[in-house]
Coordinates of C-alpha atoms in Angstrom, one line a residue:
X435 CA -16.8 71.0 -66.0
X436 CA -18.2 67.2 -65.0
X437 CA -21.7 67.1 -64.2
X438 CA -20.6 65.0 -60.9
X439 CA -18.7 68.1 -60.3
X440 CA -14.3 68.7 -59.7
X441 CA -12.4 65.0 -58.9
X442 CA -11.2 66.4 -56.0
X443 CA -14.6 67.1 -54.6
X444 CA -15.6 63.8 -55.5
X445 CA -12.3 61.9 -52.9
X446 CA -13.6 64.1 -50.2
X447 CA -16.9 63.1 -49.8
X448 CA -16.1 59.7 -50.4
X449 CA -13.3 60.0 -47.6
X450 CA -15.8 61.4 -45.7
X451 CA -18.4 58.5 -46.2
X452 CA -15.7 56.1 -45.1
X453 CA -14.9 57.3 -41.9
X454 CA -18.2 57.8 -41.1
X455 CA -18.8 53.9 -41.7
X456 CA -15.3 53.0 -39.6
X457 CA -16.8 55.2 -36.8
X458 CA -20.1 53.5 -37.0
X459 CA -18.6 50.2 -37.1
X460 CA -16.4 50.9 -34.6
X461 CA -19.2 52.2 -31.9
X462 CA -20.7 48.7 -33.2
X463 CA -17.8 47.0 -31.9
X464 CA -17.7 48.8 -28.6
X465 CA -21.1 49.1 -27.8
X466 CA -21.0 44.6 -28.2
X467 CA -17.4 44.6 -27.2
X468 CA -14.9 42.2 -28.1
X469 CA -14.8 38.4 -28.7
X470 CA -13.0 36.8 -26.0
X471 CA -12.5 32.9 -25.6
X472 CA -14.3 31.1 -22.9
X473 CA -15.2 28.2 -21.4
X474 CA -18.7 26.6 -19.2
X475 CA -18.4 26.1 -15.6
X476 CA -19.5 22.6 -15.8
X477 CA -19.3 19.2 -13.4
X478 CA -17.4 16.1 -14.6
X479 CA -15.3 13.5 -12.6
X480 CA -12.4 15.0 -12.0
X481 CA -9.2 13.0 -11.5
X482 CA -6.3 15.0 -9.9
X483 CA -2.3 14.5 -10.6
X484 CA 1.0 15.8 -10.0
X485 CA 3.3 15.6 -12.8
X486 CA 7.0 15.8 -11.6
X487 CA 10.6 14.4 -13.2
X488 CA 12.3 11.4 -11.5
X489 CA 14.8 8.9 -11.9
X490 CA 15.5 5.3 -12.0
X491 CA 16.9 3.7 -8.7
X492 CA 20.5 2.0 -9.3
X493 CA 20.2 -1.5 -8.6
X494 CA 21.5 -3.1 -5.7
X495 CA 25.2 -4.6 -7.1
X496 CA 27.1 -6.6 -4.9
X497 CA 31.3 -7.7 -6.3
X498 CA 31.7 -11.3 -6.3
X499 CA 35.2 -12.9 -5.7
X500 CA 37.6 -15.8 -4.5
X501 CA 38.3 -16.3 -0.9
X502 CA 41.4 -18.3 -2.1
X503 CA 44.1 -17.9 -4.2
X504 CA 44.6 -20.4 -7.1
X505 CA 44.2 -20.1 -10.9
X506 CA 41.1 -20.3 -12.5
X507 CA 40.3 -23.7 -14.6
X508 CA 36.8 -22.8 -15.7
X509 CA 34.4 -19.9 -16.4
X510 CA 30.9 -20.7 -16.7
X511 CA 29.0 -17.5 -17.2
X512 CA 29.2 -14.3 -19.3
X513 CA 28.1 -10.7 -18.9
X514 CA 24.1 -10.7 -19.0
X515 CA 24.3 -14.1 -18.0
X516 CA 20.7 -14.7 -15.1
X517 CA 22.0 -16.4 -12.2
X518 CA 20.6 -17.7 -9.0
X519 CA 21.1 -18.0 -5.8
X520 CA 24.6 -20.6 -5.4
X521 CA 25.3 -20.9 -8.9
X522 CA 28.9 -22.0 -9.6
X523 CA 30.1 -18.4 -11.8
X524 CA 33.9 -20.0 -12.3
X525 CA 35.9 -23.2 -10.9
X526 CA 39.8 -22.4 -9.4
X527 CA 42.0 -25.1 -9.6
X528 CA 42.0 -28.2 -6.5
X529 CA 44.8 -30.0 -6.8
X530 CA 46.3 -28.8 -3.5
X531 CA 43.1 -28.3 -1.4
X532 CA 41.9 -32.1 -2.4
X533 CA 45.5 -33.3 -1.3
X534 CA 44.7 -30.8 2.2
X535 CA 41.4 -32.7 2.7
X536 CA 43.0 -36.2 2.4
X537 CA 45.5 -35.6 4.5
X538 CA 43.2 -34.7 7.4
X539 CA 41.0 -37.7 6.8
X540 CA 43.7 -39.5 7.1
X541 CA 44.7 -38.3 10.5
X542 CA 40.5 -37.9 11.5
X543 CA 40.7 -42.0 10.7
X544 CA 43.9 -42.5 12.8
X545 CA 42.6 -40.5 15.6
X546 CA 39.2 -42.7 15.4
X547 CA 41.4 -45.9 15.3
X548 CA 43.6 -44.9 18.3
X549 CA 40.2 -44.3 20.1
X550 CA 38.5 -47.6 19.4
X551 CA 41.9 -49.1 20.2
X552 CA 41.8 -47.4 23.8
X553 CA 38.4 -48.9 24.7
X554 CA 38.9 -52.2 23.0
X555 CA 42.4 -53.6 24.1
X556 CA 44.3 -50.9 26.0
X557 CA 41.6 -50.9 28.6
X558 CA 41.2 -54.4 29.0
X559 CA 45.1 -55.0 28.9
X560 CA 45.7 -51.9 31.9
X561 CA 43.4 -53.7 33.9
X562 CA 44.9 -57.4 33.9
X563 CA 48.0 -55.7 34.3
X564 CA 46.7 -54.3 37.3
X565 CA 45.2 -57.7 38.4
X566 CA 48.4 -59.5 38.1
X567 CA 50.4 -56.6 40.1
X568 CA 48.2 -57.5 42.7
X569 CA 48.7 -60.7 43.0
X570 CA 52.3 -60.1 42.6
X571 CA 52.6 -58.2 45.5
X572 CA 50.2 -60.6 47.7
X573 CA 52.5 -63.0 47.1
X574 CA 55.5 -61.0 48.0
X575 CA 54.0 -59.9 51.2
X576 CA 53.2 -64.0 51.8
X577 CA 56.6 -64.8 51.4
X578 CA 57.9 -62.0 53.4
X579 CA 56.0 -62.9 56.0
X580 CA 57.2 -66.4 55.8
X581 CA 61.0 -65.2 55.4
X582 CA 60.3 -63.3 58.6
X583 CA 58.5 -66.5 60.7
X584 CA 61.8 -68.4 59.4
X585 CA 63.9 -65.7 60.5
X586 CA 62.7 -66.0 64.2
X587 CA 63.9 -69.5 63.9
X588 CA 67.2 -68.9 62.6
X589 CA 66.4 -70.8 59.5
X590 CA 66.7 -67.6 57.3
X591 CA 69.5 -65.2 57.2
X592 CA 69.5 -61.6 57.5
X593 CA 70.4 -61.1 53.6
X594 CA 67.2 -62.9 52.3
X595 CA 64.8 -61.0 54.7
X596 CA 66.5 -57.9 53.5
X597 CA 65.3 -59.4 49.7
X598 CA 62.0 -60.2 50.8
X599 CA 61.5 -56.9 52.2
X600 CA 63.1 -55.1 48.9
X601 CA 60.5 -57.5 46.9
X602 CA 57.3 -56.5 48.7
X603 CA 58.5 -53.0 47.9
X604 CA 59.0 -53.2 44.4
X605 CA 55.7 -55.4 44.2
X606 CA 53.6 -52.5 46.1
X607 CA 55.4 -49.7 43.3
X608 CA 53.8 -51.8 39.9
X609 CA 50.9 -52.2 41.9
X610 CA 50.3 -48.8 41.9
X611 CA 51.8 -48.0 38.5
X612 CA 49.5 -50.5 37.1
X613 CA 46.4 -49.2 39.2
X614 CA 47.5 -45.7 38.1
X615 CA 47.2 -46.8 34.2
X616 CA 44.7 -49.1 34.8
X617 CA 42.6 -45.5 35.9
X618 CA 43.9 -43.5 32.9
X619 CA 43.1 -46.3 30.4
X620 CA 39.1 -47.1 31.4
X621 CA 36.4 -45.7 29.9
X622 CA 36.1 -42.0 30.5
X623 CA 39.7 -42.1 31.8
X624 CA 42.7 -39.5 31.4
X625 CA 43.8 -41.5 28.1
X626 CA 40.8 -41.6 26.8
X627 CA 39.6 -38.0 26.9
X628 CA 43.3 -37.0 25.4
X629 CA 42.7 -39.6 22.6
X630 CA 39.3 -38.2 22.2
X631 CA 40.9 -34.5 22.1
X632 CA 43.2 -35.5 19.5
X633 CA 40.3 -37.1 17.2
X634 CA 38.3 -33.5 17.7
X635 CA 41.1 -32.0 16.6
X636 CA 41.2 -34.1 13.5
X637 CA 37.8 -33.9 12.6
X638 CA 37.8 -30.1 12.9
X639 CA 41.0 -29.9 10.7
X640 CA 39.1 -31.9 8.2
X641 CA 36.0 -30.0 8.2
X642 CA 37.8 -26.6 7.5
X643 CA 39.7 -28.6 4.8
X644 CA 36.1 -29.7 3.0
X645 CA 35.0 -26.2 3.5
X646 CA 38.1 -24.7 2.2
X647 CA 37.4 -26.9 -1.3
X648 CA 34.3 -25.5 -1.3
X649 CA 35.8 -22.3 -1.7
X650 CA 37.3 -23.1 -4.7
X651 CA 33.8 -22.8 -6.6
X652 CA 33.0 -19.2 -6.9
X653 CA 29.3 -18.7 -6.9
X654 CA 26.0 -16.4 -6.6
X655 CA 25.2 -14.9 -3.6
X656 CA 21.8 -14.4 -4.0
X657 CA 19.7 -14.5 -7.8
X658 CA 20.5 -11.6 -10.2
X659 CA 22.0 -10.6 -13.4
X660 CA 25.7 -10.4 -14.1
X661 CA 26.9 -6.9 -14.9
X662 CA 30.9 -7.5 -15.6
X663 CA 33.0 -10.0 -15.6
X664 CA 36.6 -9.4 -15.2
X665 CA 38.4 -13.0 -15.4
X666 CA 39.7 -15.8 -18.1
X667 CA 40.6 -18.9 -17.6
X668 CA 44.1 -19.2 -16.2
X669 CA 44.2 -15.9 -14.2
X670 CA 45.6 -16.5 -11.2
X671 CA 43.0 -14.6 -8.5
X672 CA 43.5 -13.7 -4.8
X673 CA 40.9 -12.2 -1.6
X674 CA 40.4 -9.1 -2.2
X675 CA 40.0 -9.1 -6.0
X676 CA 36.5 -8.4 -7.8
X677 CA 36.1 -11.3 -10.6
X678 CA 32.2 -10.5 -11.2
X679 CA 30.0 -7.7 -10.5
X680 CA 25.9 -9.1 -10.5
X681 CA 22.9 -6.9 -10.3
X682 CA 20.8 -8.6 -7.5
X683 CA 17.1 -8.8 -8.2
X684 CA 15.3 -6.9 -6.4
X685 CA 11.4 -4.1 -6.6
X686 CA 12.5 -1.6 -9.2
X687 CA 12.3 1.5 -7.4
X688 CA 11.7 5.0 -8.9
X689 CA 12.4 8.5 -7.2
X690 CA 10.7 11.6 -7.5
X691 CA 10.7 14.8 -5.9
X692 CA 8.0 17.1 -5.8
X693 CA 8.0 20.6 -4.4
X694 CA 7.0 20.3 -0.6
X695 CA 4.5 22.4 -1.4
X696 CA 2.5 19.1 -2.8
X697 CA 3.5 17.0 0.5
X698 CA -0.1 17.3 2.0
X699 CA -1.6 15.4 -1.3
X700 CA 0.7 12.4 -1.6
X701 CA 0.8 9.3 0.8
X702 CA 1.5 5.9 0.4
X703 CA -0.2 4.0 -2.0
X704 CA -1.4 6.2 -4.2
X705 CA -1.4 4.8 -7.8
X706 CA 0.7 6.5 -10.6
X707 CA 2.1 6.4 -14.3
X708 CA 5.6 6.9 -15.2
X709 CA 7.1 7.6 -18.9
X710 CA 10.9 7.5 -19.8
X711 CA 12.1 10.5 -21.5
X712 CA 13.7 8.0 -23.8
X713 CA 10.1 6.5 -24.8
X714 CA 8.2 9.2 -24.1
X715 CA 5.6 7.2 -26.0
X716 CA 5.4 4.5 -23.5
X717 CA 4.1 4.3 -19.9
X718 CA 3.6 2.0 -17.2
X719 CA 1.7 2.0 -13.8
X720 CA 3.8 2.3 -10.5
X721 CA 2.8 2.7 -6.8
X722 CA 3.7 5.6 -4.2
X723 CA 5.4 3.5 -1.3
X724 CA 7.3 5.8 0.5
X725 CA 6.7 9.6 1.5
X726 CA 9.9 11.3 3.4
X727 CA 9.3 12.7 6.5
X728 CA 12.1 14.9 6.0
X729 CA 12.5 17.8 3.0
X730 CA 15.7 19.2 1.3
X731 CA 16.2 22.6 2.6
X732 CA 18.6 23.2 -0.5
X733 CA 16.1 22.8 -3.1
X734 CA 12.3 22.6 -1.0
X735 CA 11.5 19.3 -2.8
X736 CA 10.4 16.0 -0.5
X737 CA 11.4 12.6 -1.7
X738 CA 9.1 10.0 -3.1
X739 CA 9.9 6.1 -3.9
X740 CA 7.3 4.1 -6.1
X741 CA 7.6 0.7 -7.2
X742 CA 6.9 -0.5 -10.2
X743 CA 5.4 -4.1 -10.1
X744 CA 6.2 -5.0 -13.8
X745 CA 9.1 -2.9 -14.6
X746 CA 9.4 -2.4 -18.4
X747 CA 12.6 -4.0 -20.0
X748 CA 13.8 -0.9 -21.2
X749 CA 14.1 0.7 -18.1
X750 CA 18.1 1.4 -17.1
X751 CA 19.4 2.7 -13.8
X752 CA 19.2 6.7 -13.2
X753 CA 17.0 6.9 -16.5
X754 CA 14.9 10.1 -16.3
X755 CA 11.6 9.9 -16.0
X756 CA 8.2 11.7 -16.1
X757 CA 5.7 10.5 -13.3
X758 CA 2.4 11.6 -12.8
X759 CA 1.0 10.8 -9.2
X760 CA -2.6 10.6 -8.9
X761 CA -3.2 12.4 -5.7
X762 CA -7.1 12.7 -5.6
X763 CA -10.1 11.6 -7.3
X764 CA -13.9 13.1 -7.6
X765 CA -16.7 12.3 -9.2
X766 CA -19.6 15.5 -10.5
X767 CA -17.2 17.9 -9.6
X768 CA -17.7 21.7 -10.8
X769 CA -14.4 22.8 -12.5
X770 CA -13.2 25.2 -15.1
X771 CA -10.1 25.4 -17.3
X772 CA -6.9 25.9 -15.1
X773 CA -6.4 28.4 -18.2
X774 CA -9.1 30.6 -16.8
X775 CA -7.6 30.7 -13.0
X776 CA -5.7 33.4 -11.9
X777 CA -2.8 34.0 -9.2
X778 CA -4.0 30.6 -8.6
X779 CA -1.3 29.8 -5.4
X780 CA -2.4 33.5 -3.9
X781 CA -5.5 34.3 -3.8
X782 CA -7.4 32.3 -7.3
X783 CA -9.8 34.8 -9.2
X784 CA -11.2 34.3 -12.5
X785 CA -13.2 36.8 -14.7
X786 CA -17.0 36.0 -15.7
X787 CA -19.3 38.6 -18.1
X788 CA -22.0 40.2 -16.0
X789 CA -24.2 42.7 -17.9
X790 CA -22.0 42.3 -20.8
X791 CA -18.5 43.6 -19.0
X792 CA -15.8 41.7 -17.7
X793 CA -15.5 41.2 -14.1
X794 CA -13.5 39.5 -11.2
X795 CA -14.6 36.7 -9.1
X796 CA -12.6 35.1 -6.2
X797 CA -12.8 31.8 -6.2
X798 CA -11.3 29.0 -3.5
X799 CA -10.1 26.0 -5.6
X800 CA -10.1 22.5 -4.6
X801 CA -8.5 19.5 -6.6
X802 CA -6.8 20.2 -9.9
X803 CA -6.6 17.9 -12.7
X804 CA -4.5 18.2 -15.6
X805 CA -6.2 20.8 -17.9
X806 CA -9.1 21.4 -15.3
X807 CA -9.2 22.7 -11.5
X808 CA -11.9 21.9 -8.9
X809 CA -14.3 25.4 -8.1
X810 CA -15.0 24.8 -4.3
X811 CA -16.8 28.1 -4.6
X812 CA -17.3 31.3 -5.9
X813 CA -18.9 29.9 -9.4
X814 CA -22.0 28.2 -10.2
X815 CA -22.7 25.7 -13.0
X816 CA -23.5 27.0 -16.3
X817 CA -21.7 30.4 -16.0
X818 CA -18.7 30.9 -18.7
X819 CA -15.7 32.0 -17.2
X820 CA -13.1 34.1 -19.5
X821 CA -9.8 32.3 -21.3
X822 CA -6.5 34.3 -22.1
X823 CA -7.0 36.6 -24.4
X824 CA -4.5 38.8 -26.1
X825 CA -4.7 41.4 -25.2
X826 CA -5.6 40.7 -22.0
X827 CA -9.1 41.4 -20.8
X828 CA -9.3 43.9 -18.2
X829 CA -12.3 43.9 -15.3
X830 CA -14.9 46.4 -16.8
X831 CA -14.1 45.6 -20.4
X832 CA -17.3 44.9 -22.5
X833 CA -16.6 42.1 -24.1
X834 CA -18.4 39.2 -26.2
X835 CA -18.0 35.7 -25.1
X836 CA -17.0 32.8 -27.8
X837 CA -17.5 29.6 -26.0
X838 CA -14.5 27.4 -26.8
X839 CA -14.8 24.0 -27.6

């Protein structure tokens, strides 16, 4: 027999001994409870945001095409292609519009001619014609009065004061023919404003002619970029017929839409940071300039424009994007980890170590910032306020606190 005495003996006291020590160690533990992550109530300047998804505004497009038909001679731009505002995009051919507009210059010129014809000679020549009828028919009724005094007398027969008579009628019917066009052909007179009607006419066939020519140059409506083009040289293109599509330039425009829950932080003008998801590493400022009044039943969510006064040139229309909004902005506020918060949209509550133990404290939150939330009250600075832990820390726990960095 060992002097130590049997093995066995020996395992038992040493098992023994060992859970004695685990006991021990684990009263330790209890007695200084467990290590929990936690974090200082502490002040800073708090900036707070709303992060939501968006999109990319399409771009205001517009389809350009002929208001003619004729075949193209010339195209003069490409897709990508800046334009502004009246630049000539393709030439149609103007053989037969050119030989339109010189035809009605050609009557506008007659018309003009007949008109200065009319006050220049016709006028002038009515009214000695007029003149003369009148002395023409003073005369006749001089020598009908003489044919009649000789008549009396018996030196004239019957027969030639029946002539003299017929004469002094005929002379008193040009008289007033020639008085008649005499009227019509003075200044202001019936000729004259149908002559003038007729050179009206003229000129407004010619202008539609000259405008109809300019028709045959299909160009910008206002400055942009063009998106498509869908004619060669040659085609043959009708109204009604899209030959270029141009993106017009316009604020680049982004739309978000945040749950309506959010609507009493945003307004107009608030500043704000976007990211593509396609360069997530990349981001660029943007301003709120439009809050819906209205919100989507269907999904609870209220629409939000912002415009982006330098727009990246990697931004595409209906590209996704993240935006963050900042809504408020504080300086020396008291916050804690939003970690730390719970039921935050209920009724917010952290837990705090009092006396060693875990234990609940309601809080009322104010802004919220990212990682950290505004404590309006219910905390005081310099108190630590408990992180998730796993597994979670319940109210009455003894725990230890291990202030996170």
């Amino acid at each position: 027999m060992s002097a130590f005495g049997p093995p066995r003996s020996r395992w038992v006291r040493a098992a023994v001994a060992a859970g004695v020590l685990l006991v021990l160690f684990v009263a330790f533990r209890s007695l200084r409870g467990r290590p929990v992550p936690s974090a200082r109530v502490e002040r800073k300047d708090l900036v707070a945001t709303l992060v939501v998804n968006g999109r990319v505004l399409a771009l205001r497009k517009t389809a350009v095409g002929s208001a003619v038909t004729a075949r193209v001679t010339e195209v003069l731009v490409d897709e990508g292609a800046r334009v502004a505002k009246g630049d000539v995009l393709a030439r149609l051919d103007v053989s037969e519009a050119e030989a339109a507009l010189a035809e009605a210059r050609s009557r506008s010129a007659q018309a003009e001619a007949a008109l200065a014809g009319l006050t220049t000679t016709s006028s002038r020549v009515a009214a000695e014609a007029h003149a003369q009828a009148r002395l023409e028919l003073e005369q006749a009724r001089r020598d009908l009065q003489r044919a009649e005094a000789l008549g009396r007398d018996g030196f004239v027969s019957d027969r030639d004061l029946e002539d003299a008579r017929r004469a002094v009628d005929l002379a008193v019917s040009r008289e007033t023919s020639a008085a008649l066009t005499a009227r019509s052909a003075a200044p202001g007179g019936a000729e004259e404003r149908r002559v003038s009607a007729e050179l009206a006419a003229a000129r407004a066939a010619e202008a539609a002619a000259s405008a109809r020519l300019l028709l045959h140059s299909v160009r910008a409506p206002a400055d942009g970029t063009v998106l498509t083009r869908t004619v060669e040289r040659g085609d043959v293109v009708s109204p009604g017929t899209a030959l270029f599509t141009v993106a017009l330039d316009a604020e680049t425009l982004l739309l978000a839409q945040p749950d309506e829950r959010n609507l009493s932080s945003l307004s107009v003008g608030q500043r704000a940071r976007a990211s593509a998801d396609a360069f997530p590493d990349r981001s660029f400022p943007a301003e709120v300039v439009l809050v819906s009044p209205g919100v989507d039943l269907a999904r609870g969510t209220v629409d939000v424009r912002l415009r982006v006064p330098e727009p990246p040139p990697y931004l595409r229309p209906d590209m996704t994007l993240s935006v963050e909004i900042e809504t408020g902005r504080k300086a020396g506020a008291l916050v804690v980890p939003v970690a730390s918060v719970l039921d935050p949209r209920a009724k917010p509550w952290v837990l705090v170590v009092e006396k060693g133990r875990a234990a609940r404290r309601d809080v009322t939150l104010g802004l919220s910032g990212g990682e950290v939330a505004e404590v309006v009250a219910g905390l005081v600075e310099g108190e630590q306020v408990l992180l998730p832990a796993v597994p979670p820390v319940r109210a009455g726990e003894r725990v230890r606190t291990v202030l996170s960095r």
